[in-house]
Amino acid sequence: MLDNRSLQLWVERVSLEWFGRPFLHQATFNARLKATGGRYFTRSHHIEISPHQLEAFGADETEKIIKHELCHYHLHLMNRGYRHRDADFKELLARVGGSRYCSSLPDGAGRRVIPYRYMLICQSCGMEYKRKKRVDPARYACGRCRGKLTILTLDKDMAP
């Protein structure tokens, strides 16, 4: 696993190599980033990268995320379209080979997985509805046949 200093050097190298411009701000890992690979801050110009992406998908995918964030960085500093919807951003991203979207993390890779604990079962047609939180079956009806529902508590070993 890389530390923040190694990430800083990596981002500076990618910036010079692919954009021909220096990265003059701070790049850090942020372990709280789970739904996104990285982010760019328009006020401070700092970049944060998710270490979970590096662990799950390796250096090549992480470098594509770095290129994506550097596109935001350099375009913003040049007063050009740095947002995802802007043509300048899309064109530069394609030219440097950055990723448009990051891959979803697999279960357990930095994300807390909450198993289903309850199952509502229709008494008429047998339709099953999995739920993480307990609900009152008397307040709901089957979405398929409008039948009555009963609730079943799943064991932790049985839950997917």
PDB file of C-alpha atoms in Angstrom:
ATOM      1  CA  MET A   1       0.000   0.000   0.000  1.00  0.00           C
ATOM      2  CA  LEU A   2       1.288   3.431  -0.906  1.00  0.00           C
ATOM      3  CA  ASP A   3       1.500   6.322   1.499  1.00  0.00           C
ATOM      4  CA  ASN A   4       0.501   9.929   0.788  1.00  0.00           C
ATOM      5  CA  ARG A   5       4.053  10.941  -0.152  1.00  0.00           C
ATOM      6  CA  SER A   6       4.255   8.199  -2.802  1.00  0.00           C
ATOM      7  CA  LEU A   7       0.839   9.221  -4.135  1.00  0.00           C
ATOM      8  CA  GLN A   8       1.975  12.857  -4.334  1.00  0.00           C
ATOM      9  CA  LEU A   9       5.035  11.868  -6.408  1.00  0.00           C
ATOM     10  CA  TRP A  10       2.882   9.610  -8.601  1.00  0.00           C
ATOM     11  CA  VAL A  11       0.380  12.405  -9.323  1.00  0.00           C
ATOM     12  CA  GLU A  12       3.203  14.869 -10.059  1.00  0.00           C
ATOM     13  CA  ARG A  13       4.816  12.381 -12.482  1.00  0.00           C
ATOM     14  CA  VAL A  14       1.518  11.652 -14.294  1.00  0.00           C
ATOM     15  CA  SER A  15       0.805  15.376 -14.537  1.00  0.00           C
ATOM     16  CA  LEU A  16       4.136  16.147 -16.197  1.00  0.00           C
ATOM     17  CA  GLU A  17       4.131  13.057 -18.414  1.00  0.00           C
ATOM     18  CA  TRP A  18       0.544  13.250 -19.729  1.00  0.00           C
ATOM     19  CA  PHE A  19      -0.397  16.928 -19.389  1.00  0.00           C
ATOM     20  CA  GLY A  20       2.995  18.628 -19.751  1.00  0.00           C
ATOM     21  CA  ARG A  21       2.166  20.793 -16.735  1.00  0.00           C
ATOM     22  CA  PRO A  22       3.220  20.510 -13.092  1.00  0.00           C
ATOM     23  CA  PHE A  23       0.857  19.533 -10.293  1.00  0.00           C
ATOM     24  CA  LEU A  24       1.518  22.170  -7.615  1.00  0.00           C
ATOM     25  CA  HIS A  25      -1.002  21.194  -4.964  1.00  0.00           C
ATOM     26  CA  GLN A  26      -1.623  18.315  -2.578  1.00  0.00           C
ATOM     27  CA  ALA A  27      -2.715  14.765  -3.422  1.00  0.00           C
ATOM     28  CA  THR A  28      -3.758  12.423  -0.600  1.00  0.00           C
ATOM     29  CA  PHE A  29      -5.494   9.129  -0.023  1.00  0.00           C
ATOM     30  CA  ASN A  30      -8.936   9.268   1.603  1.00  0.00           C
ATOM     31  CA  ALA A  31     -10.187   5.913   2.890  1.00  0.00           C
ATOM     32  CA  ARG A  32     -13.724   7.322   3.325  1.00  0.00           C
ATOM     33  CA  LEU A  33     -14.182   7.450  -0.474  1.00  0.00           C
ATOM     34  CA  LYS A  34     -16.136   4.322  -1.292  1.00  0.00           C
ATOM     35  CA  ALA A  35     -18.597   5.214  -4.052  1.00  0.00           C
ATOM     36  CA  THR A  36     -16.086   7.275  -6.036  1.00  0.00           C
ATOM     37  CA  GLY A  37     -12.483   6.753  -7.118  1.00  0.00           C
ATOM     38  CA  GLY A  38     -11.318  10.272  -6.379  1.00  0.00           C
ATOM     39  CA  ARG A  39     -12.294  13.888  -6.162  1.00  0.00           C
ATOM     40  CA  TYR A  40     -10.947  17.316  -7.028  1.00  0.00           C
ATOM     41  CA  PHE A  41     -11.542  20.359  -4.836  1.00  0.00           C
ATOM     42  CA  THR A  42     -12.097  23.561  -6.823  1.00  0.00           C
ATOM     43  CA  ARG A  43     -11.266  25.897  -3.924  1.00  0.00           C
ATOM     44  CA  SER A  44      -8.039  24.349  -2.657  1.00  0.00           C
ATOM     45  CA  HIS A  45      -7.128  22.514  -5.916  1.00  0.00           C
ATOM     46  CA  HIS A  46      -6.259  19.410  -3.878  1.00  0.00           C
ATOM     47  CA  ILE A  47      -6.978  15.890  -5.095  1.00  0.00           C
ATOM     48  CA  GLU A  48      -8.100  12.895  -3.035  1.00  0.00           C
ATOM     49  CA  ILE A  49      -7.868   9.291  -4.251  1.00  0.00           C
ATOM     50  CA  SER A  50      -9.601   6.232  -2.806  1.00  0.00           C
ATOM     51  CA  PRO A  51      -7.086   3.629  -1.556  1.00  0.00           C
ATOM     52  CA  HIS A  52      -9.796   0.984  -1.920  1.00  0.00           C
ATOM     53  CA  GLN A  53      -9.674   1.370  -5.718  1.00  0.00           C
ATOM     54  CA  LEU A  54      -5.921   0.727  -5.654  1.00  0.00           C
ATOM     55  CA  GLU A  55      -6.355  -2.369  -3.495  1.00  0.00           C
ATOM     56  CA  ALA A  56      -9.233  -3.776  -5.538  1.00  0.00           C
ATOM     57  CA  PHE A  57      -8.190  -2.938  -9.119  1.00  0.00           C
ATOM     58  CA  GLY A  58      -4.461  -2.150  -9.088  1.00  0.00           C
ATOM     59  CA  ALA A  59      -2.175   0.634 -10.243  1.00  0.00           C
ATOM     60  CA  ASP A  60      -3.404   0.857 -13.867  1.00  0.00           C
ATOM     61  CA  GLU A  61      -7.007   1.646 -12.910  1.00  0.00           C
ATOM     62  CA  THR A  62      -5.846   4.022 -10.167  1.00  0.00           C
ATOM     63  CA  GLU A  63      -3.690   5.894 -12.683  1.00  0.00           C
ATOM     64  CA  LYS A  64      -6.765   6.350 -14.880  1.00  0.00           C
ATOM     65  CA  ILE A  65      -8.557   7.855 -11.869  1.00  0.00           C
ATOM     66  CA  ILE A  66      -5.575  10.164 -11.276  1.00  0.00           C
ATOM     67  CA  LYS A  67      -5.743  11.272 -14.926  1.00  0.00           C
ATOM     68  CA  HIS A  68      -9.463  11.962 -14.514  1.00  0.00           C
ATOM     69  CA  GLU A  69      -8.872  14.171 -11.482  1.00  0.00           C
ATOM     70  CA  LEU A  70      -5.935  15.902 -13.191  1.00  0.00           C
ATOM     71  CA  CYS A  71      -8.243  16.770 -16.111  1.00  0.00           C
ATOM     72  CA  HIS A  72     -10.478  18.613 -13.643  1.00  0.00           C
ATOM     73  CA  TYR A  73      -7.403  20.247 -12.074  1.00  0.00           C
ATOM     74  CA  HIS A  74      -5.659  21.521 -15.212  1.00  0.00           C
ATOM     75  CA  LEU A  75      -8.825  22.637 -17.019  1.00  0.00           C
ATOM     76  CA  HIS A  76     -10.048  24.489 -13.939  1.00  0.00           C
ATOM     77  CA  LEU A  77      -6.734  26.328 -13.561  1.00  0.00           C
ATOM     78  CA  MET A  78      -6.831  27.271 -17.284  1.00  0.00           C
ATOM     79  CA  ASN A  79     -10.418  28.616 -16.905  1.00  0.00           C
ATOM     80  CA  ARG A  80     -11.789  26.049 -19.349  1.00  0.00           C
ATOM     81  CA  GLY A  81     -14.672  23.596 -19.020  1.00  0.00           C
ATOM     82  CA  TYR A  82     -13.631  21.301 -16.173  1.00  0.00           C
ATOM     83  CA  ARG A  83     -17.026  19.725 -15.390  1.00  0.00           C
ATOM     84  CA  HIS A  84     -18.025  16.235 -16.549  1.00  0.00           C
ATOM     85  CA  ARG A  85     -20.531  17.601 -19.058  1.00  0.00           C
ATOM     86  CA  ASP A  86     -18.102  20.053 -20.727  1.00  0.00           C
ATOM     87  CA  ALA A  87     -16.645  19.266 -24.147  1.00  0.00           C
ATOM     88  CA  ASP A  88     -13.164  20.405 -23.032  1.00  0.00           C
ATOM     89  CA  PHE A  89     -13.223  17.865 -20.213  1.00  0.00           C
ATOM     90  CA  LYS A  90     -14.447  14.996 -22.386  1.00  0.00           C
ATOM     91  CA  GLU A  91     -11.880  15.724 -25.099  1.00  0.00           C
ATOM     92  CA  LEU A  92      -8.916  15.968 -22.702  1.00  0.00           C
ATOM     93  CA  LEU A  93      -9.985  12.862 -20.802  1.00  0.00           C
ATOM     94  CA  ALA A  94     -10.123  10.851 -24.035  1.00  0.00           C
ATOM     95  CA  ARG A  95      -6.742  12.205 -25.159  1.00  0.00           C
ATOM     96  CA  VAL A  96      -4.887  11.230 -21.968  1.00  0.00           C
ATOM     97  CA  GLY A  97      -6.719   7.921 -21.488  1.00  0.00           C
ATOM     98  CA  GLY A  98      -8.389   8.631 -18.165  1.00  0.00           C
ATOM     99  CA  SER A  99     -11.420   6.740 -16.956  1.00  0.00           C
ATOM    100  CA  ARG A 100     -14.856   8.319 -17.245  1.00  0.00           C
ATOM    101  CA  TYR A 101     -16.220   6.188 -14.388  1.00  0.00           C
ATOM    102  CA  CYS A 102     -14.468   4.089 -11.758  1.00  0.00           C
ATOM    103  CA  SER A 103     -15.341   0.453 -11.198  1.00  0.00           C
ATOM    104  CA  SER A 104     -17.657  -0.442  -8.329  1.00  0.00           C
ATOM    105  CA  LEU A 105     -15.902  -1.903  -5.333  1.00  0.00           C
ATOM    106  CA  PRO A 106     -16.588  -5.565  -4.621  1.00  0.00           C
ATOM    107  CA  ASP A 107     -18.468  -6.395  -1.420  1.00  0.00           C
ATOM    108  CA  GLY A 108     -16.211  -6.136   1.589  1.00  0.00           C
ATOM    109  CA  ALA A 109     -13.580  -3.951  -0.128  1.00  0.00           C
ATOM    110  CA  GLY A 110     -13.926  -0.886   2.039  1.00  0.00           C
ATOM    111  CA  ARG A 111     -17.711  -1.101   2.096  1.00  0.00           C
ATOM    112  CA  ARG A 112     -19.754  -2.305   5.019  1.00  0.00           C
ATOM    113  CA  VAL A 113     -22.045  -5.100   3.875  1.00  0.00           C
ATOM    114  CA  ILE A 114     -25.335  -5.399   5.761  1.00  0.00           C
ATOM    115  CA  PRO A 115     -26.970  -8.782   5.139  1.00  0.00           C
ATOM    116  CA  TYR A 116     -30.702  -9.192   4.794  1.00  0.00           C
ATOM    117  CA  ARG A 117     -32.203 -10.072   8.175  1.00  0.00           C
ATOM    118  CA  TYR A 118     -35.892 -10.336   7.319  1.00  0.00           C
ATOM    119  CA  MET A 119     -38.005 -11.829   4.576  1.00  0.00           C
ATOM    120  CA  LEU A 120     -41.624 -10.986   3.830  1.00  0.00           C
ATOM    121  CA  ILE A 121     -43.471 -13.878   2.171  1.00  0.00           C
ATOM    122  CA  CYS A 122     -46.827 -13.627   0.422  1.00  0.00           C
ATOM    123  CA  GLN A 123     -49.322 -16.183   1.742  1.00  0.00           C
ATOM    124  CA  SER A 124     -51.093 -16.383  -1.643  1.00  0.00           C
ATOM    125  CA  CYS A 125     -48.426 -16.522  -4.338  1.00  0.00           C
ATOM    126  CA  GLY A 126     -45.235 -17.121  -2.328  1.00  0.00           C
ATOM    127  CA  MET A 127     -43.434 -13.964  -3.546  1.00  0.00           C
ATOM    128  CA  GLU A 128     -40.426 -13.149  -1.329  1.00  0.00           C
ATOM    129  CA  TYR A 129     -39.252  -9.671  -0.332  1.00  0.00           C
ATOM    130  CA  LYS A 130     -35.899  -9.362   1.446  1.00  0.00           C
ATOM    131  CA  ARG A 131     -35.479  -6.537   3.941  1.00  0.00           C
ATOM    132  CA  LYS A 132     -32.608  -5.269   6.058  1.00  0.00           C
ATOM    133  CA  LYS A 133     -34.923  -3.554   8.542  1.00  0.00           C
ATOM    134  CA  ARG A 134     -37.964  -5.014  10.251  1.00  0.00           C
ATOM    135  CA  VAL A 135     -41.334  -3.849   8.886  1.00  0.00           C
ATOM    136  CA  ASP A 136     -44.914  -4.458   9.996  1.00  0.00           C
ATOM    137  CA  PRO A 137     -46.395  -6.930   7.467  1.00  0.00           C
ATOM    138  CA  ALA A 138     -49.949  -5.801   8.336  1.00  0.00           C
ATOM    139  CA  ARG A 139     -49.210  -2.413   6.753  1.00  0.00           C
ATOM    140  CA  TYR A 140     -48.207  -3.873   3.383  1.00  0.00           C
ATOM    141  CA  ALA A 141     -49.614  -6.182   0.718  1.00  0.00           C
ATOM    142  CA  CYS A 142     -47.971  -8.281  -1.990  1.00  0.00           C
ATOM    143  CA  GLY A 143     -47.037  -6.217  -5.026  1.00  0.00           C
ATOM    144  CA  ARG A 144     -47.895  -9.063  -7.360  1.00  0.00           C
ATOM    145  CA  CYS A 145     -51.267 -10.365  -6.112  1.00  0.00           C
ATOM    146  CA  ARG A 146     -52.208  -8.012  -3.234  1.00  0.00           C
ATOM    147  CA  GLY A 147     -52.116 -10.997  -0.804  1.00  0.00           C
ATOM    148  CA  LYS A 148     -51.267 -10.908   2.914  1.00  0.00           C
ATOM    149  CA  LEU A 149     -47.627 -10.943   3.974  1.00  0.00           C
ATOM    150  CA  THR A 150     -45.925 -12.800   6.810  1.00  0.00           C
ATOM    151  CA  ILE A 151     -42.477 -11.960   8.165  1.00  0.00           C
ATOM    152  CA  LEU A 152     -39.622 -14.403   8.680  1.00  0.00           C
ATOM    153  CA  THR A 153     -36.405 -13.573  10.548  1.00  0.00           C
ATOM    154  CA  LEU A 154     -33.317 -14.937   8.819  1.00  0.00           C
ATOM    155  CA  ASP A 155     -30.343 -16.319  10.737  1.00  0.00           C
ATOM    156  CA  LYS A 156     -27.016 -14.598  10.155  1.00  0.00           C
ATOM    157  CA  ASP A 157     -25.687 -17.860   8.691  1.00  0.00           C
ATOM    158  CA  MET A 158     -28.576 -18.068   6.198  1.00  0.00           C
ATOM    159  CA  ALA A 159     -28.408 -14.443   5.023  1.00  0.00           C
ATOM    160  CA  PRO A 160     -26.708 -13.939   1.638  1.00  0.00           C
TER     161      PRO A 160
END
